[in-house]
Tab-separated table of C-alpha atoms in Angstrom:
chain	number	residue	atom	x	y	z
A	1	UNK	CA	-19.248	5.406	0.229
A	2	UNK	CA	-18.466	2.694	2.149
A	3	UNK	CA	-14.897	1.361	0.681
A	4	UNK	CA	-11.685	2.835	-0.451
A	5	UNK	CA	-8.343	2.158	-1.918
A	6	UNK	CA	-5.089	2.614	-0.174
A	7	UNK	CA	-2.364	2.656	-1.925
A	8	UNK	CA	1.121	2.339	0.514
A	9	UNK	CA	4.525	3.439	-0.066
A	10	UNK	CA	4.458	2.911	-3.987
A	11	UNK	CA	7.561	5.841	-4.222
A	12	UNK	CA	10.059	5.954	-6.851
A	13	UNK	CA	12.245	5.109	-4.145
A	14	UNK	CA	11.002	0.907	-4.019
A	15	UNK	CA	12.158	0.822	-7.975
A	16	UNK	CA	15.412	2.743	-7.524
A	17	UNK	CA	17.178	-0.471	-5.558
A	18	UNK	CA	19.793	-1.303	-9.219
A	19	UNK	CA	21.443	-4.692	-7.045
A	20	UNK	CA	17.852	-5.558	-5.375
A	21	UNK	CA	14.779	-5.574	-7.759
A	22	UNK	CA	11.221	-4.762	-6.673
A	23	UNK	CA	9.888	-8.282	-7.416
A	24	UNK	CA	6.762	-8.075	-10.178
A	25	UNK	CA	7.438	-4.401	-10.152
A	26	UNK	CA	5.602	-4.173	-13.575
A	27	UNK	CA	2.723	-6.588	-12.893
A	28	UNK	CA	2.080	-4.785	-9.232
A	29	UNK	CA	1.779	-1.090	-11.183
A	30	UNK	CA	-0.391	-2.712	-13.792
A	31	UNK	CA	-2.851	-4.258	-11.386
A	32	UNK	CA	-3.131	-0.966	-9.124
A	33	UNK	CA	-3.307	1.199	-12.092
A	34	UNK	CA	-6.205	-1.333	-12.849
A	35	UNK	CA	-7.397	-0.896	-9.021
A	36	UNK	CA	-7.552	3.033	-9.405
A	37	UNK	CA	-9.818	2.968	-12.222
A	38	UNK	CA	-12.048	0.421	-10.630
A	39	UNK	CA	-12.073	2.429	-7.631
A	40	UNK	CA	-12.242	5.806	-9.767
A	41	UNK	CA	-15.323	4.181	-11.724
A	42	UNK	CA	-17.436	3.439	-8.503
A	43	UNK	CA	-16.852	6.561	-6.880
A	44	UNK	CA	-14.803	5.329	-3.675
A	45	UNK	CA	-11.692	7.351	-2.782
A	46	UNK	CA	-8.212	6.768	-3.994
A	47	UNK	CA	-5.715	7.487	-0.838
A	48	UNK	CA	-1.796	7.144	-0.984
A	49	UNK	CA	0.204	6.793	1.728
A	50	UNK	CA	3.400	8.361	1.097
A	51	UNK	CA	6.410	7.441	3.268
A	52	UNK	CA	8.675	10.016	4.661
A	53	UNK	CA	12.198	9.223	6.334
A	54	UNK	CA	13.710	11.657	8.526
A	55	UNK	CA	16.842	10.289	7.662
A	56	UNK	CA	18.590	11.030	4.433
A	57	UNK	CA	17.926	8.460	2.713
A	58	UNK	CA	15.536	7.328	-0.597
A	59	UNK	CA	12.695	8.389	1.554
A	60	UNK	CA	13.411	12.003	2.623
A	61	UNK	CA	10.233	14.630	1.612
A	62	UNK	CA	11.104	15.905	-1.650
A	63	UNK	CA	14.159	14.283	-2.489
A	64	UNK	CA	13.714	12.795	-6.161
A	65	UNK	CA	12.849	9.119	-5.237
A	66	UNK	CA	10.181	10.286	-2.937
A	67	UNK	CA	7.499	10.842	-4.871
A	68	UNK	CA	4.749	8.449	-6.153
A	69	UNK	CA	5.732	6.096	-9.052
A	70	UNK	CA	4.587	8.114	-12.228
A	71	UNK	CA	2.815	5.402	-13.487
A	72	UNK	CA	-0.205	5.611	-10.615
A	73	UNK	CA	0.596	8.979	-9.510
A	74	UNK	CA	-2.519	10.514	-8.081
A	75	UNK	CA	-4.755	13.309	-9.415
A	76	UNK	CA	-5.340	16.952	-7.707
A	77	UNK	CA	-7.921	16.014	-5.775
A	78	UNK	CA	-7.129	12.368	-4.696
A	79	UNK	CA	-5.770	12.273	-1.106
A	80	UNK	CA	-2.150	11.699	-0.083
A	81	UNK	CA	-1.213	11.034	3.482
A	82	UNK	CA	2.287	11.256	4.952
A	83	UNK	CA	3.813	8.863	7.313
A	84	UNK	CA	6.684	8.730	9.757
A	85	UNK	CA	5.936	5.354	10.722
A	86	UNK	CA	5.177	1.430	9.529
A	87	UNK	CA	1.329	2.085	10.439
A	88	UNK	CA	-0.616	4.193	7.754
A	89	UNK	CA	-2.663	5.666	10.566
A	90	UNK	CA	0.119	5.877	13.419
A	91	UNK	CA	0.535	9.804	13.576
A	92	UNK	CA	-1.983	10.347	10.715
A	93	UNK	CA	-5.061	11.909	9.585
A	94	UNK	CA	-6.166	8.632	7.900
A	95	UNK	CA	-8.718	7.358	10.549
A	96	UNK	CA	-9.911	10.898	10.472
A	97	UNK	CA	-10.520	11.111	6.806
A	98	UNK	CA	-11.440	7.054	6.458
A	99	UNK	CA	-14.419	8.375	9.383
A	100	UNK	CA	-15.655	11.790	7.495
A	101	UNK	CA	-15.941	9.721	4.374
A	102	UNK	CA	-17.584	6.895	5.564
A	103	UNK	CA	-15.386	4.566	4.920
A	104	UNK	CA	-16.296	0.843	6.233
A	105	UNK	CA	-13.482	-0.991	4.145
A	106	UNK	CA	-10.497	-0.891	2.634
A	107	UNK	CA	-8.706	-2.816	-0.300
A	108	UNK	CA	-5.361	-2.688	0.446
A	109	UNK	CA	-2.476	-2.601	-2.080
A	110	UNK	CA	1.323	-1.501	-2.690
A	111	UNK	CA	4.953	-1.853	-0.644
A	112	UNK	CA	6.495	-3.414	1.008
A	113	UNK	CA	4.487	-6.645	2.063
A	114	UNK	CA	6.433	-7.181	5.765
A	115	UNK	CA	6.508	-4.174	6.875
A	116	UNK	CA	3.971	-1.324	5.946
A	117	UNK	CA	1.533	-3.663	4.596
A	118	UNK	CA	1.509	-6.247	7.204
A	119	UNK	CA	1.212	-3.382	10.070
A	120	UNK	CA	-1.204	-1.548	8.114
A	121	UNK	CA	-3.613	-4.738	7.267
A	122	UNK	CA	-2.949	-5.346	11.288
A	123	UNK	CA	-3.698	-1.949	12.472
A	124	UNK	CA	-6.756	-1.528	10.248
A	125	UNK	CA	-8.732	-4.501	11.664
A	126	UNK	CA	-8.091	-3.470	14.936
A	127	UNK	CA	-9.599	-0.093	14.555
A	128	UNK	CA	-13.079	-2.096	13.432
A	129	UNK	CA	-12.276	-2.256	9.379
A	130	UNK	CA	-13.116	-5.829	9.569
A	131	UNK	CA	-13.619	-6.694	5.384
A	132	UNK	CA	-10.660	-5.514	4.395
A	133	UNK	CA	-9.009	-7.063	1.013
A	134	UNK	CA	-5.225	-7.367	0.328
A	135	UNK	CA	-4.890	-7.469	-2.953
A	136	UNK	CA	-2.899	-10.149	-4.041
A	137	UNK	CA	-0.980	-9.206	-7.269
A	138	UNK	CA	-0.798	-5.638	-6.056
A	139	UNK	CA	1.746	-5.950	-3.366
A	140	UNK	CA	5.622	-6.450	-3.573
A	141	UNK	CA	8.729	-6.128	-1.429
A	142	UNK	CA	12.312	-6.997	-2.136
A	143	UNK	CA	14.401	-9.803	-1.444
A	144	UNK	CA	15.406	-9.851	2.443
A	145	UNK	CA	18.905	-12.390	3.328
A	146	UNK	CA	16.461	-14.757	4.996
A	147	UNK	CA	13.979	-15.143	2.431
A	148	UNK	CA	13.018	-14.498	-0.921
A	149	UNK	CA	10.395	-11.830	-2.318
A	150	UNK	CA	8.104	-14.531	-3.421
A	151	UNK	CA	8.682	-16.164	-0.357
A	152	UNK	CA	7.787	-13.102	2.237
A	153	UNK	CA	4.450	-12.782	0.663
A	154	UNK	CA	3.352	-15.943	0.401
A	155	UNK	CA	4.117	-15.960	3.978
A	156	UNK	CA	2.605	-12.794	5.072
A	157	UNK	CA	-0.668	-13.589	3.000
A	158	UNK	CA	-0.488	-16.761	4.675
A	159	UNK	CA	-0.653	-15.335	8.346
A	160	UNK	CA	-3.064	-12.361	6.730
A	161	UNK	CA	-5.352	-13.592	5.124
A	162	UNK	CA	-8.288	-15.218	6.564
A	163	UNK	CA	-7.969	-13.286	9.611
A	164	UNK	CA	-6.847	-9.442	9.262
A	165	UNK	CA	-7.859	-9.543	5.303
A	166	UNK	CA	-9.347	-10.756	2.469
A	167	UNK	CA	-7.215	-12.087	0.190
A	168	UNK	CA	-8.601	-11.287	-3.724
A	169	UNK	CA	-6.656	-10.949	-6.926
A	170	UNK	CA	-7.019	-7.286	-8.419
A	171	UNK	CA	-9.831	-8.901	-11.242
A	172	UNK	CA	-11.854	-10.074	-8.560
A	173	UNK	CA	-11.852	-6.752	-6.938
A	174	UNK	CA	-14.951	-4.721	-6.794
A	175	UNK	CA	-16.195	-1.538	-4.957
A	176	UNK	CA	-18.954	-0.139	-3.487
């Protein structure tokens, strides 16, 4: 098994925001519930990184917003990882479990594009997952008072891609 899915921060708590909406919220669950099958399909692992705030806050373990968005939640035996931090494996088991699985690769989907997906894509690559993919129409982030949604990503894809990812749309995404 040489690639998996990750799945970051896609919590209740993203689509909770009433005065700041998730930008494509609908189209981004669509495309990873279309990811997950894919992924399901071919065998390779399904792994969500769930965020956890120490604060009180959306993010705080077992408040109500802090669990995965219904609409992808994972099964029993897909994996779930916790983070305290931006980086999916700062503090983590991931690398761990990525290594015991095999795991070569990773397509790369979910919220929010500047911050856990940017320093996860980063991170990644510099822990030797060089073909990594960042899904294109499977990542989102709000509205920040410098830029717009639309405008962060394009941005951040625009740094990303062609150096710490791949950059595919979720129909063009296969595994192996």
């Amino acid at each position: 098994m040489t690639t998996a899915l990750l799945i970051i921060d896609m919590q209740i708590a993203l689509f909770s925001y009433e005065n700041e909406p998730l930008y494509r919220d609908e189209q981004v669950l669509d495309n990873i519930r279309v990811l997950i099958e894919k992924a399901r399909r071919a065998g390779s692992p399904v792994i969500y990184v769930q965020h956890c705030s120490l604060e009180d806050d959306e993010f705080r373990e077992g408040c109500e917003t802090w669990p995965i968005h219904p609409r992808i939640a994972p099964l029993e035996d897909d994996t779930i990882v916790k983070k305290y931090s931006w980086d999916a494996f700062h503090g983590t088991p991931l690398q761990e479990y990525l290594q015991k699985l095999g795991v070569q690769n990773l397509v790369i989907a979910g919220g929010q594009t500047e911050f856990c997906l940017d320093t996860t894509c980063r991170r990644a690559y510099s822990m030797g997952y060089k073909n990594n993919i960042l899904v294109q129409d499977a990542h989102t982030t709000l509205d920040s008072k410098l830029m717009t949604a639309p405008q962060i990503i394009a941005h951040h894809e625009h740094v990303l891609g062609g150096r710490f990812v791949k950059l595919q749309p979720a129909s063009e995404v296969a595994f192996s």
